[in-house]
Short mmCIF file of C-alpha atoms and ligand atoms in Angstrom, two decimals:
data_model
loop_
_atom_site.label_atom_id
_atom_site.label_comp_id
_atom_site.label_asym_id
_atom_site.label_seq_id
_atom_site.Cartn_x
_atom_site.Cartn_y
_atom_site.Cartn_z
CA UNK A 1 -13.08 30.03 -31.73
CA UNK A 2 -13.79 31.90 -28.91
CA UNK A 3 -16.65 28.70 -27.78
CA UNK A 4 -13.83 26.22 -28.18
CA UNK A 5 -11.96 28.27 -25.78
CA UNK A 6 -14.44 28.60 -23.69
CA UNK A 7 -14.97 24.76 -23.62
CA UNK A 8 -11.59 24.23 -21.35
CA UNK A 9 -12.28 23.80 -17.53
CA UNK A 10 -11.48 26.68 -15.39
CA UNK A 11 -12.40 25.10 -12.41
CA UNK A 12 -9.68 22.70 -10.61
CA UNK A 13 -10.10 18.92 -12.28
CA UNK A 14 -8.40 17.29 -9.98
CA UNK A 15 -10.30 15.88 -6.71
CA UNK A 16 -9.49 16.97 -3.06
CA UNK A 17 -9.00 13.47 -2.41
CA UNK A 18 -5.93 13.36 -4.55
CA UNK A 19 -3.98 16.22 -2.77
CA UNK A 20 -0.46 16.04 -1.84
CA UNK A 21 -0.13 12.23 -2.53
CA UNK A 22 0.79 12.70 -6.52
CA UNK A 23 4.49 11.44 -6.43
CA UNK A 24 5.51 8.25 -6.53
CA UNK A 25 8.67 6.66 -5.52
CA UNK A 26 8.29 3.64 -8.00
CA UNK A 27 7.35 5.45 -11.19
CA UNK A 28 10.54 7.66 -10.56
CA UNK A 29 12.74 5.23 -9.57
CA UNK A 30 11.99 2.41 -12.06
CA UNK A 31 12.03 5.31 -14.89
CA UNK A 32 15.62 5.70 -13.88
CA UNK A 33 16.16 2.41 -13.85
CA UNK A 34 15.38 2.02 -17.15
CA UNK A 35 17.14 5.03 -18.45
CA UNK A 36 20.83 4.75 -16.26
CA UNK A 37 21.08 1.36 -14.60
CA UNK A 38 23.50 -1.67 -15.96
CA UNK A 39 22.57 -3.51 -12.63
CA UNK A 40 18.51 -3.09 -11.29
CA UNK A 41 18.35 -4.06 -7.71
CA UNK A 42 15.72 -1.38 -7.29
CA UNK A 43 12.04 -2.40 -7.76
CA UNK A 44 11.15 -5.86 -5.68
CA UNK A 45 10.86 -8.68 -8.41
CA UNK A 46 12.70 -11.42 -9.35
CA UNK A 47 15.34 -12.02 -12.82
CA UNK A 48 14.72 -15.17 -12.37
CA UNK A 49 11.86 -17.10 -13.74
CA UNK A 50 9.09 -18.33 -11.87
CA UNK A 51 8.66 -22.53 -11.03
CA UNK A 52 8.04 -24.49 -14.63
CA UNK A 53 5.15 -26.30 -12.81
CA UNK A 54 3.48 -22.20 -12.24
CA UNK A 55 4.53 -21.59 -16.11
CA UNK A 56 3.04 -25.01 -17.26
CA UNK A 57 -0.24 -24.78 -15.53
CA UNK A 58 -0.73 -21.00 -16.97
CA UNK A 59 -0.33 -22.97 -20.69
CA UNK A 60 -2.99 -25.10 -19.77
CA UNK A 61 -5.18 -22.97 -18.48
CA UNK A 62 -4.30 -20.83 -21.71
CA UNK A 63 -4.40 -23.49 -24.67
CA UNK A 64 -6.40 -26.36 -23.05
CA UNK A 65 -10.00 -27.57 -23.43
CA UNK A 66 -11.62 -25.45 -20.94
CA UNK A 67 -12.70 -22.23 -23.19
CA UNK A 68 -14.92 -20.86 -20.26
CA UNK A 69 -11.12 -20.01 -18.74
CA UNK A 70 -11.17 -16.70 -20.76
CA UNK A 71 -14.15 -15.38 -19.81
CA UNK A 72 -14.99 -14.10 -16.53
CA UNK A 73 -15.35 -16.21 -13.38
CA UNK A 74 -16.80 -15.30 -10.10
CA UNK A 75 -16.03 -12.08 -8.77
CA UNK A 76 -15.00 -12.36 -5.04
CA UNK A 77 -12.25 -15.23 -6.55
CA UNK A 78 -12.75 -17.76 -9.15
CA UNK A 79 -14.07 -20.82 -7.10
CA UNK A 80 -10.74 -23.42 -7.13
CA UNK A 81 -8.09 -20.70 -6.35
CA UNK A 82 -10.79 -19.42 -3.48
CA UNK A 83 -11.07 -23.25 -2.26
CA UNK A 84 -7.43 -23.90 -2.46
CA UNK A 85 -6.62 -20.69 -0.56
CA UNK A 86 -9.62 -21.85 2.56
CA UNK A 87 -7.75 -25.34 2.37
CA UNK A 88 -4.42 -24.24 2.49
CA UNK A 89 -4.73 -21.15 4.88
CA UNK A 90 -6.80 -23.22 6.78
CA UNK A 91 -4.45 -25.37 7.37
CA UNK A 92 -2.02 -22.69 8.72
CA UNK A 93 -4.20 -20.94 10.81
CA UNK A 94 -5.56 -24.13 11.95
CA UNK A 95 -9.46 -23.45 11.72
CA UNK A 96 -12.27 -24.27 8.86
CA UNK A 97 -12.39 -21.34 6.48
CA UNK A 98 -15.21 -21.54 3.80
CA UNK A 99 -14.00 -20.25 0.58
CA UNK A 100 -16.99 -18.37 -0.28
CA UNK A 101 -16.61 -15.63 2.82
CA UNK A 102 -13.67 -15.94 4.39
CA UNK A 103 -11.08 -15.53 0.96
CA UNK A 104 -11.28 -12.93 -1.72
CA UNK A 105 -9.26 -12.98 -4.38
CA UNK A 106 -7.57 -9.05 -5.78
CA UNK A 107 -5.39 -8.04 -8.34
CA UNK A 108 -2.26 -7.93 -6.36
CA UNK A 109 -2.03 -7.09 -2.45
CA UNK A 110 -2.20 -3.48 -3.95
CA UNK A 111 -5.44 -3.88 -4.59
CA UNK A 112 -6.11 -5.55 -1.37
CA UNK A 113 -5.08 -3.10 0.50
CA UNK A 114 -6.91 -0.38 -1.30
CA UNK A 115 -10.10 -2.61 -0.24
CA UNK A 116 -9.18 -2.71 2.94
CA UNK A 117 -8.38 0.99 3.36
CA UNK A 118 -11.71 1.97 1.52
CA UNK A 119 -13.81 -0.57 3.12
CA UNK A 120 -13.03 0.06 7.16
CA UNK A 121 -11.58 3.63 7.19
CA UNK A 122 -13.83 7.03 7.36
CA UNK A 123 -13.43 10.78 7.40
CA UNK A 124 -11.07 11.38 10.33
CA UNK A 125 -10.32 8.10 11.20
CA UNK A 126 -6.47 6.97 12.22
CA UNK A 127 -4.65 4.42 10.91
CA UNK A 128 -1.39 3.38 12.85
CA UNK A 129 1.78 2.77 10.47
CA UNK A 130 4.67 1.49 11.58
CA UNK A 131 7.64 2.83 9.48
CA UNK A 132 9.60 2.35 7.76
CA UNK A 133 6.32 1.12 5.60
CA UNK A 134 5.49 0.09 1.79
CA UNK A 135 5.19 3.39 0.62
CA UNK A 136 1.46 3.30 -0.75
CA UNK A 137 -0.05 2.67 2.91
CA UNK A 138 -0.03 6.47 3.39
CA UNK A 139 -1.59 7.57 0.16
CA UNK A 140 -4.14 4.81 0.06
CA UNK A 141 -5.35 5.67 3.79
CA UNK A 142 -5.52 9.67 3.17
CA UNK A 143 -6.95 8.90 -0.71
CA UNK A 144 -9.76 7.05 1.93
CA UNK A 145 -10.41 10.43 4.56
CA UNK A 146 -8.31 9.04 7.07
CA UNK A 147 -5.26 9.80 8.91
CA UNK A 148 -2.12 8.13 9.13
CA UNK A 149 -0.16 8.07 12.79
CA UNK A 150 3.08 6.87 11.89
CA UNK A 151 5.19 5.00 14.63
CA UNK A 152 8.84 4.01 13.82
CA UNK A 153 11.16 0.75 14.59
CA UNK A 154 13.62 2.40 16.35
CA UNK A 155 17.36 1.06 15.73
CA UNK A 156 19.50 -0.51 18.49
CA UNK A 157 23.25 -0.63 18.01
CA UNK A 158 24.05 -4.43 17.22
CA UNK A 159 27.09 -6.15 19.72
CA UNK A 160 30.74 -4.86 18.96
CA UNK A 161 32.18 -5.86 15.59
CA UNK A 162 28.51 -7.31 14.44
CA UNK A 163 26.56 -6.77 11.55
CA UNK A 164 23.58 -5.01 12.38
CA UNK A 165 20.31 -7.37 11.85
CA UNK A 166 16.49 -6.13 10.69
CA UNK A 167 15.64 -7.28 14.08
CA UNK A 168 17.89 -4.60 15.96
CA UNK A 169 15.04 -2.81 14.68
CA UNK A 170 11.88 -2.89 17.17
CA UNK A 171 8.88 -0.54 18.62
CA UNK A 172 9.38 1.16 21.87
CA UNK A 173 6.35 0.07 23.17
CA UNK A 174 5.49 3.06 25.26
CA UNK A 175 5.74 4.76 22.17
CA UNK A 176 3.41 2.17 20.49
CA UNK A 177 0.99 2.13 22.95
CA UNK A 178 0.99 5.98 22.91
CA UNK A 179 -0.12 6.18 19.29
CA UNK A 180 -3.66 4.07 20.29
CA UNK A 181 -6.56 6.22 20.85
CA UNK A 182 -10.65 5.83 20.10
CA UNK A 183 -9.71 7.61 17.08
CA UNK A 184 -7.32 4.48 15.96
CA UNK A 185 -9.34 2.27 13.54
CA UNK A 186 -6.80 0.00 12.18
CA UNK A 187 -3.05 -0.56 12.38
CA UNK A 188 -1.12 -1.73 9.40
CA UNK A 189 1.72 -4.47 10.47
CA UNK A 190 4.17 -6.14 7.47
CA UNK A 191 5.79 -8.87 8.99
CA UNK A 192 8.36 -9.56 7.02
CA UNK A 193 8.63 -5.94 6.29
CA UNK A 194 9.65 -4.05 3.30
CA UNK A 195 12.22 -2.57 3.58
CA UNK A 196 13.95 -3.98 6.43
CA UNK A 197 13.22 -7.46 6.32
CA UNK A 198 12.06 -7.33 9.71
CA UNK A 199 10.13 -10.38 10.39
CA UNK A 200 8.36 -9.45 13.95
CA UNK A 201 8.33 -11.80 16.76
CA UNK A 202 6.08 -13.56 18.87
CA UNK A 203 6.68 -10.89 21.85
CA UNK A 204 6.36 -7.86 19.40
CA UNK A 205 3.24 -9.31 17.53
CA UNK A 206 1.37 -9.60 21.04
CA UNK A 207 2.47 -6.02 22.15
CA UNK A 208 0.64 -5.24 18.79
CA UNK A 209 -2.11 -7.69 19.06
CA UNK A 210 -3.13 -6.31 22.92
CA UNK A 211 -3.59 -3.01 21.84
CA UNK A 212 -5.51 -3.76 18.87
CA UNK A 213 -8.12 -5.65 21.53
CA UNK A 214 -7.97 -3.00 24.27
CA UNK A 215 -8.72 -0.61 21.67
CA UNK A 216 -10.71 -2.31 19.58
CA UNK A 217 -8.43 -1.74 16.54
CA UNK A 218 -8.34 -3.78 13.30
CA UNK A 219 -5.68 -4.86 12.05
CA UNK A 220 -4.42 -5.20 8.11
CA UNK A 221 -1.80 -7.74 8.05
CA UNK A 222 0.50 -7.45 4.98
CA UNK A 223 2.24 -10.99 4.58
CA UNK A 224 3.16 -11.18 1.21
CA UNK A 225 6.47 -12.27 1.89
CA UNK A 226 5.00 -14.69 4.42
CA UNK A 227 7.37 -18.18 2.79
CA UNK A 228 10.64 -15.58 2.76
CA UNK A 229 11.89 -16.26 6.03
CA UNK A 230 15.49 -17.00 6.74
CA UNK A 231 17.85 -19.09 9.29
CA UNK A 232 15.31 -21.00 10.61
CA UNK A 233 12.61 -18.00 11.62
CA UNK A 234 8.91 -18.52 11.62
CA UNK A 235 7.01 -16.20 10.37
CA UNK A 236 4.44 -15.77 12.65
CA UNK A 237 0.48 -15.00 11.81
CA UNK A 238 -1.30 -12.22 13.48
CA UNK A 239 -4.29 -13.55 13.07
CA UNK A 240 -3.87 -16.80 14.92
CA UNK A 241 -2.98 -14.64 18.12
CA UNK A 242 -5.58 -14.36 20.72
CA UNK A 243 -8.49 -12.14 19.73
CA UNK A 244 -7.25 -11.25 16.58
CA UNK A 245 -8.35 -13.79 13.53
CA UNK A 246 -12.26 -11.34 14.35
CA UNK A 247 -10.32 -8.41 13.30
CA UNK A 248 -7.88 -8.76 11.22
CA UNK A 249 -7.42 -9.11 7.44
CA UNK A 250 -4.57 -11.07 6.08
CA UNK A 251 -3.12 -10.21 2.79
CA UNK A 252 -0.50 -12.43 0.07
CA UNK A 253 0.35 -11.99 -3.04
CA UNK A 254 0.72 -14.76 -5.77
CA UNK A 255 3.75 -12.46 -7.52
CA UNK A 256 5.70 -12.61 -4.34
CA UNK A 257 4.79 -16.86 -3.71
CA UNK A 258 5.55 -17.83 -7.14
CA UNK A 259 8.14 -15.66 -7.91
CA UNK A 260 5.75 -13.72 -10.79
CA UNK A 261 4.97 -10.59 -9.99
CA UNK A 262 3.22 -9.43 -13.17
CA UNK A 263 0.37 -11.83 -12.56
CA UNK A 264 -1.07 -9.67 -9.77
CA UNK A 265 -3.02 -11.98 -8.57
CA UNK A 266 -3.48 -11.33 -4.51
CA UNK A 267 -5.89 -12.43 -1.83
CA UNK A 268 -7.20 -11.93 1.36
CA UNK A 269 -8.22 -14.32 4.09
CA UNK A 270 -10.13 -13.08 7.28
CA UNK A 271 -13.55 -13.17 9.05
CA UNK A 272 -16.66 -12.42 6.82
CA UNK A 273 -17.95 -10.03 9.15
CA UNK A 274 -14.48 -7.71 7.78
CA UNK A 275 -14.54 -9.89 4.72
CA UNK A 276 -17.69 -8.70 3.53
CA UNK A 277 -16.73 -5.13 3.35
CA UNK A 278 -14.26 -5.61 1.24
CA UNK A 279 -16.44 -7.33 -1.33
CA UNK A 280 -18.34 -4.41 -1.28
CA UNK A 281 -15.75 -1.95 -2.20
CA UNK A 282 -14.63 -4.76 -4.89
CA UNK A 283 -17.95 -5.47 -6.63
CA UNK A 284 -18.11 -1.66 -7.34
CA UNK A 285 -14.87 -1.52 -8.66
CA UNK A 286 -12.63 -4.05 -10.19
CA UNK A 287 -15.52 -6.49 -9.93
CA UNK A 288 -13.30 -9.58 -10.96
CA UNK A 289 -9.56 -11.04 -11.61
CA UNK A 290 -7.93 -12.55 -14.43
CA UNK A 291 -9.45 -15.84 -14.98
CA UNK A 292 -6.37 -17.47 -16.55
CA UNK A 293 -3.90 -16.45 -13.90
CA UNK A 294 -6.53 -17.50 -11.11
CA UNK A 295 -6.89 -20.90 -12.21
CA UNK A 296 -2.82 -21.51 -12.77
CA UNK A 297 -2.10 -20.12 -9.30
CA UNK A 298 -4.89 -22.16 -7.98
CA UNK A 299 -3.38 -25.23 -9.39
CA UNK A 300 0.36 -24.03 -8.03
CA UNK A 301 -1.21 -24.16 -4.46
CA UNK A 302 -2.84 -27.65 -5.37
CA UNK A 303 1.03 -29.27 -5.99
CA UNK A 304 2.18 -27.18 -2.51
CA UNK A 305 -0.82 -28.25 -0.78
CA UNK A 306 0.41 -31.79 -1.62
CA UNK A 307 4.37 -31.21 -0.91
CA UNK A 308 3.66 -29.20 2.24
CA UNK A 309 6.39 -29.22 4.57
CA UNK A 310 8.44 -31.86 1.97
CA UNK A 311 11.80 -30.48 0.59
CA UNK A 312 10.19 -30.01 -2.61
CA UNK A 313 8.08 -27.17 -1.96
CA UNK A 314 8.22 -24.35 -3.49
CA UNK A 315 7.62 -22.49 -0.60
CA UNK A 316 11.20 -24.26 1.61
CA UNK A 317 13.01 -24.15 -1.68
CA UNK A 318 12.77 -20.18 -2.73
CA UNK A 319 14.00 -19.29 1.10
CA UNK A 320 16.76 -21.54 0.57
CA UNK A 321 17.80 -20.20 -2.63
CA UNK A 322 16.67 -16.41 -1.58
CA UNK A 323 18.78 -17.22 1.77
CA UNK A 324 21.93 -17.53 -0.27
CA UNK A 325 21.47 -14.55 -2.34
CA UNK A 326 20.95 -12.47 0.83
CA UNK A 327 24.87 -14.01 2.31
CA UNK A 328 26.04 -13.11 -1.11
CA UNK A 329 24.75 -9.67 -1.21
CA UNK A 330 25.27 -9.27 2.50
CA UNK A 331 29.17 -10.48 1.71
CA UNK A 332 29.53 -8.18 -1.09
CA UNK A 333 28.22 -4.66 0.52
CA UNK A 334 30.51 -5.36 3.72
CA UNK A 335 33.63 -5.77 1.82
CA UNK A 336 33.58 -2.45 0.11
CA UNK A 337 32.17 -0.98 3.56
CA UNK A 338 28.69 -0.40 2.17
CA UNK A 339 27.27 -1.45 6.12
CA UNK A 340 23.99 -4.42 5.69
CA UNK A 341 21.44 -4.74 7.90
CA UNK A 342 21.09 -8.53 7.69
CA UNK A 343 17.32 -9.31 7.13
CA UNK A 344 15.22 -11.99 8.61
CA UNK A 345 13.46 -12.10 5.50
CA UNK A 346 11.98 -10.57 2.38
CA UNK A 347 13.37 -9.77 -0.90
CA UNK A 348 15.51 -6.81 0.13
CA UNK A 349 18.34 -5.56 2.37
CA UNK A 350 18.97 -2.02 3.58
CA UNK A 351 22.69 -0.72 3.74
CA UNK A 352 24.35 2.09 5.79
CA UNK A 353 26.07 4.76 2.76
CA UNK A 354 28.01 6.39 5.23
CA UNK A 355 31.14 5.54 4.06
CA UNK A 356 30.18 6.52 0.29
CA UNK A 357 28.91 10.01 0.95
CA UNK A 358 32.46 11.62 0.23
CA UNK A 359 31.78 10.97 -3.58
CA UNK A 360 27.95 12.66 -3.88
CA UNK A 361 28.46 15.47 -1.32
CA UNK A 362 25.70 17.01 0.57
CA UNK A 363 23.86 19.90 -1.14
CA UNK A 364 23.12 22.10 2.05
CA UNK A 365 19.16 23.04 2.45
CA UNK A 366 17.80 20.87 -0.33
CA UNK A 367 14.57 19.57 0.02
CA UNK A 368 15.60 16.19 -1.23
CA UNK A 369 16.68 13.67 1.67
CA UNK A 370 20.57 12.59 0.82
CA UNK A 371 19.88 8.60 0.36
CA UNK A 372 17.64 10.29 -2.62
CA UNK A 373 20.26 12.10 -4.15
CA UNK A 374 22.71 9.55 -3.33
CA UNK A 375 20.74 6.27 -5.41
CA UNK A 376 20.09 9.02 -8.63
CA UNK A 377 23.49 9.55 -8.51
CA UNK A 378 24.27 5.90 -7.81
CA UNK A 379 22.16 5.18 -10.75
CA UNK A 380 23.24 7.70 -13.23
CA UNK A 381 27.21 7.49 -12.42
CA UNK A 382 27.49 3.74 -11.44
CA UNK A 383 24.95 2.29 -13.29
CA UNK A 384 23.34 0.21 -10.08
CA UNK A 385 19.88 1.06 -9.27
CA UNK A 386 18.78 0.57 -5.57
CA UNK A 387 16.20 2.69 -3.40
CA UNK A 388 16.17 4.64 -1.26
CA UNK A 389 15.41 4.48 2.65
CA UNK A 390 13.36 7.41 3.33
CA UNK A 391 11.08 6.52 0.39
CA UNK A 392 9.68 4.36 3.62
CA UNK A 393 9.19 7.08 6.04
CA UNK A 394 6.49 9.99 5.88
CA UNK A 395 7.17 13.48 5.22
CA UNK A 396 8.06 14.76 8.17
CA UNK A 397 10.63 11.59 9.30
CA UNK A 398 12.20 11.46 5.53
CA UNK A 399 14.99 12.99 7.48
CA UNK A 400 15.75 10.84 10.31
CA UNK A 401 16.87 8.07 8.11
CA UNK A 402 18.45 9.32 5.67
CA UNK A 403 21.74 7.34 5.10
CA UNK A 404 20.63 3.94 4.20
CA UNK A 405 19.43 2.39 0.56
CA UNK A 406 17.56 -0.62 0.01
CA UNK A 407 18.51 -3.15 -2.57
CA UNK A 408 16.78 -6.12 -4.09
CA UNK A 409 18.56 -9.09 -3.70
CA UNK A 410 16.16 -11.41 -5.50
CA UNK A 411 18.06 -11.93 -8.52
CA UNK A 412 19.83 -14.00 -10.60
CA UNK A 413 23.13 -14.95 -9.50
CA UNK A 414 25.06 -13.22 -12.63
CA UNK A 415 23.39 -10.09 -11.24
CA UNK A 416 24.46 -10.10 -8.32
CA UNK A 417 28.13 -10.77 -9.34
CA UNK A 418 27.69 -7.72 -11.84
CA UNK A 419 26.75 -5.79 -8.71
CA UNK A 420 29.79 -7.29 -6.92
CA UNK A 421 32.17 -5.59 -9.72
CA UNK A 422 30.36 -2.49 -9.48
CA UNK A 423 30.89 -1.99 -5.75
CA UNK A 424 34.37 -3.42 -5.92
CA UNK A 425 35.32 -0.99 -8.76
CA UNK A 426 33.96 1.66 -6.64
CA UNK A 427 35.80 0.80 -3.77
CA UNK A 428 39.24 0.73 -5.46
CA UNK A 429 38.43 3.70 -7.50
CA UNK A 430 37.89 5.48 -3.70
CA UNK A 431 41.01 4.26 -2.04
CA UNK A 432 43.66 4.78 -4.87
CA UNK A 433 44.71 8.17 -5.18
N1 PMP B 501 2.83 -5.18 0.08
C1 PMP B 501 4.17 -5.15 0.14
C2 PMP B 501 4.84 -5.06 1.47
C3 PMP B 501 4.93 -5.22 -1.04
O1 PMP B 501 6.26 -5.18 -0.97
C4 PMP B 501 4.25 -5.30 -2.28
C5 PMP B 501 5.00 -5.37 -3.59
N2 PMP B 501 6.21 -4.73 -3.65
C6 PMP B 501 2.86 -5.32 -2.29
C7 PMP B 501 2.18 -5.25 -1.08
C8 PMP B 501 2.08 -5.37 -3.57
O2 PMP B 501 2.02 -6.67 -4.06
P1 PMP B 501 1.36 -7.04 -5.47
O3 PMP B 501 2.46 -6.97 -6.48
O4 PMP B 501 0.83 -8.42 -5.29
O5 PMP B 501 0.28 -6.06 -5.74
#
């Protein structure tokens, strides 16, 4: 008896590595979800389905002739959704990218951003984040030694009687270029950004883009909302700035393009000289994708390679359609006085609360920011599921922001109405006595 006691660890299991980065926002918040929520407009993916001609070529690929397609392909990307991706980024970017170096294929842009992150930063190293940021930038670059400097988009007031817009939201860029130092390594930019919907311009992009050269700074470029840009925007690419494809890494997601977000299947495009690195941190861990999902997204870039720029594309009609949802949503929250900030793009939309705290008062000197307390109670009492805002910050800005929650408004249109009732019900249930 006394052996098999013995036989437990006394010593701490858990690496140093791992400190202080155990919570998650998402496994909270979609747990709640699932246990409270009549309406999800939490966690970023769509109700809807994704394109029949994505579904159909995943049957194929499943059921068809070619056995070979469930076993494992090449590692760094299996070799038609790597060529696709050189052809079609190519194309964007407007320079001859060879498949074999210059694209390699993850599972998800989670994963290609923990490449990144592993591959480029050391011990001590600084990585510039611009909040409010995808929550697992932070982890990922202290889980790799380094050290995040965190910068923030610092909101003007938008014109009398206007809606505020994701693009009130910019860098001071003093402030910016104060954060640069030989310690910076890399700077994370996510243009469009979660949560905002910020999609940067050309000015704000070369602020970035000049420091990263004087500095000598890479950059990781999160674009996987790169085709959800709205009225008329252009989302622009980092790396086609001047002195900037050498050094930085661009990263998409197949979930977010085709509207399937279980697929995780991501990719990066950049130079091999960066490119390289992150095949080295791949080989020795995931080592390879799905073979089946490769090979259907590879074939849904084939049919958008071929309707590029026509009305049929996938990638005009989902901003259409996503455009809409965000008016409707956008309509919805400023009739009951829930404040939007209209975004440029994305999947999501951040609203003001102010108006709402009267129902979930303020519990003095907790530890939790209010927009926290304020979406569990939303979720539990309501039955609508959003997130919230300083789930984007750091620790020590949580507070700053702390009167704003971010909703999802990819979604079906009946879910969206069902969220319309719920705020309208809210609202009536406020002003009657
Ligand atoms: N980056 C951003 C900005 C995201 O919003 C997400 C998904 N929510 C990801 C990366 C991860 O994408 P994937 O599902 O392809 O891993």
């Amino acid at each position: 008896l006394s052996l098999s006691l013995q036989a437990k660890m006394s010593r701490p299991v858990q690496a140093r590595r791992l400190e202080g980065i155990d919570k998650n926002v998402w496994v909270e918040f979609v747990k709640l979800a699932a246990t409270y929520s009549t309406v999800n407009l939490g966690q970023g993916f769509p109700d809807f389905p994704p394109p029949d001609f994505l579904k159909e070529a995943f049957v194929r690929a499943l059921s068809g002739e070619n056995h070979m397609l469930h076993q494992y392909t090449r590692a760094f990307g299996h070799p038609p959704l790597v060529k696709i991706l050189a052809q079609y980024f190519g194309k964007l970017l407007g320079r001859d990218l060879d498949p074999m170096t210059n694209v390699m294929v993850t599972v998800g842009a989670y994963q290609a951003l923990f490449c990144c992150f592993q591959a480029f930063v050391d011990e001590g190293d600084e990585v510039i984040i611009i909040e409010p940021f995808f929550d697992c930038y932070e982890p990922m670059v202290k889980m790799a030694g380094g050290m995040p400097v965190f910068v923030p988009l610092r909101p003007k007031a938008p014109k009398d009687g206007k809606l505020m817009s994701s693009a009130d939201w910019q860098l001071d860029p003093a402030e910016l270029a104060s954060k640069f130092s030989e310690r910076t390594k890399a700077i994370v930019l996510n243009s469009p950004n979660n949560p905002l919907g910020k999609v940067f311009s050309r000015g704000e992009l070369e602020l970035i883009a000049d420091l990263c050269v004087k500095h000598d700074v890479l950059c990781i470029s999160d674009e996987v909302y790169e085709w959800l840009v709205y009225d008329g925007k252009e989302h622009i690419r980092i790396a086609s700035l001047q002195g900037m494809w050498d050094r930085t890494v661009i990263i998409g997601s197949a979930g977010k393009t085709f509207s399937a977000t279980g697929w995780k299947v991501g990719w990066t495009v950049g130079p091999n000289r960066l490119l390289q690195h992150l095949r080295t941190v791949h080989q020795n861990s995931v080592y390879h994708c799905a073979t089946v999902a490769q090979e259907a997204v590879a074939q849904g870039f084939q049919r958008e390679l071929e309707l590029y720029g026509k009305p049929e594309s996938y990638f005009i009609q989902l901003p259409k359609e996503l455009q809409q949802k965000r008016d409707w949503l956008v309509q919805s929250l400023d009739a009951v006085g829930m404040k939007p900030i209209v975004p440029e793009g994305t999947y999501f939309l951040v609203a003001d609360i102010s108006e709402f705290k009267s129902d979930v008062p303020d519990v003095p000197d907790s530890d939790e920011p209010y927009d926290s307390r304020f979406a569990k109670w939303m979720v539990k009492n309501k039955g609508l599921a959003a997130i919230p805002l300083s789930a984007f910050y750091c620790g020590a800005h949580k507070n700053n922001y702390n009167h704003f929650i971010r909703f999802c408004f990819a979604k079906e249109e009946a879910t969206l109405k069902a969220a319309n009732d719920i705020l309208q019900k809210w609202k009536l249930e406020k002003t009657s006595p």
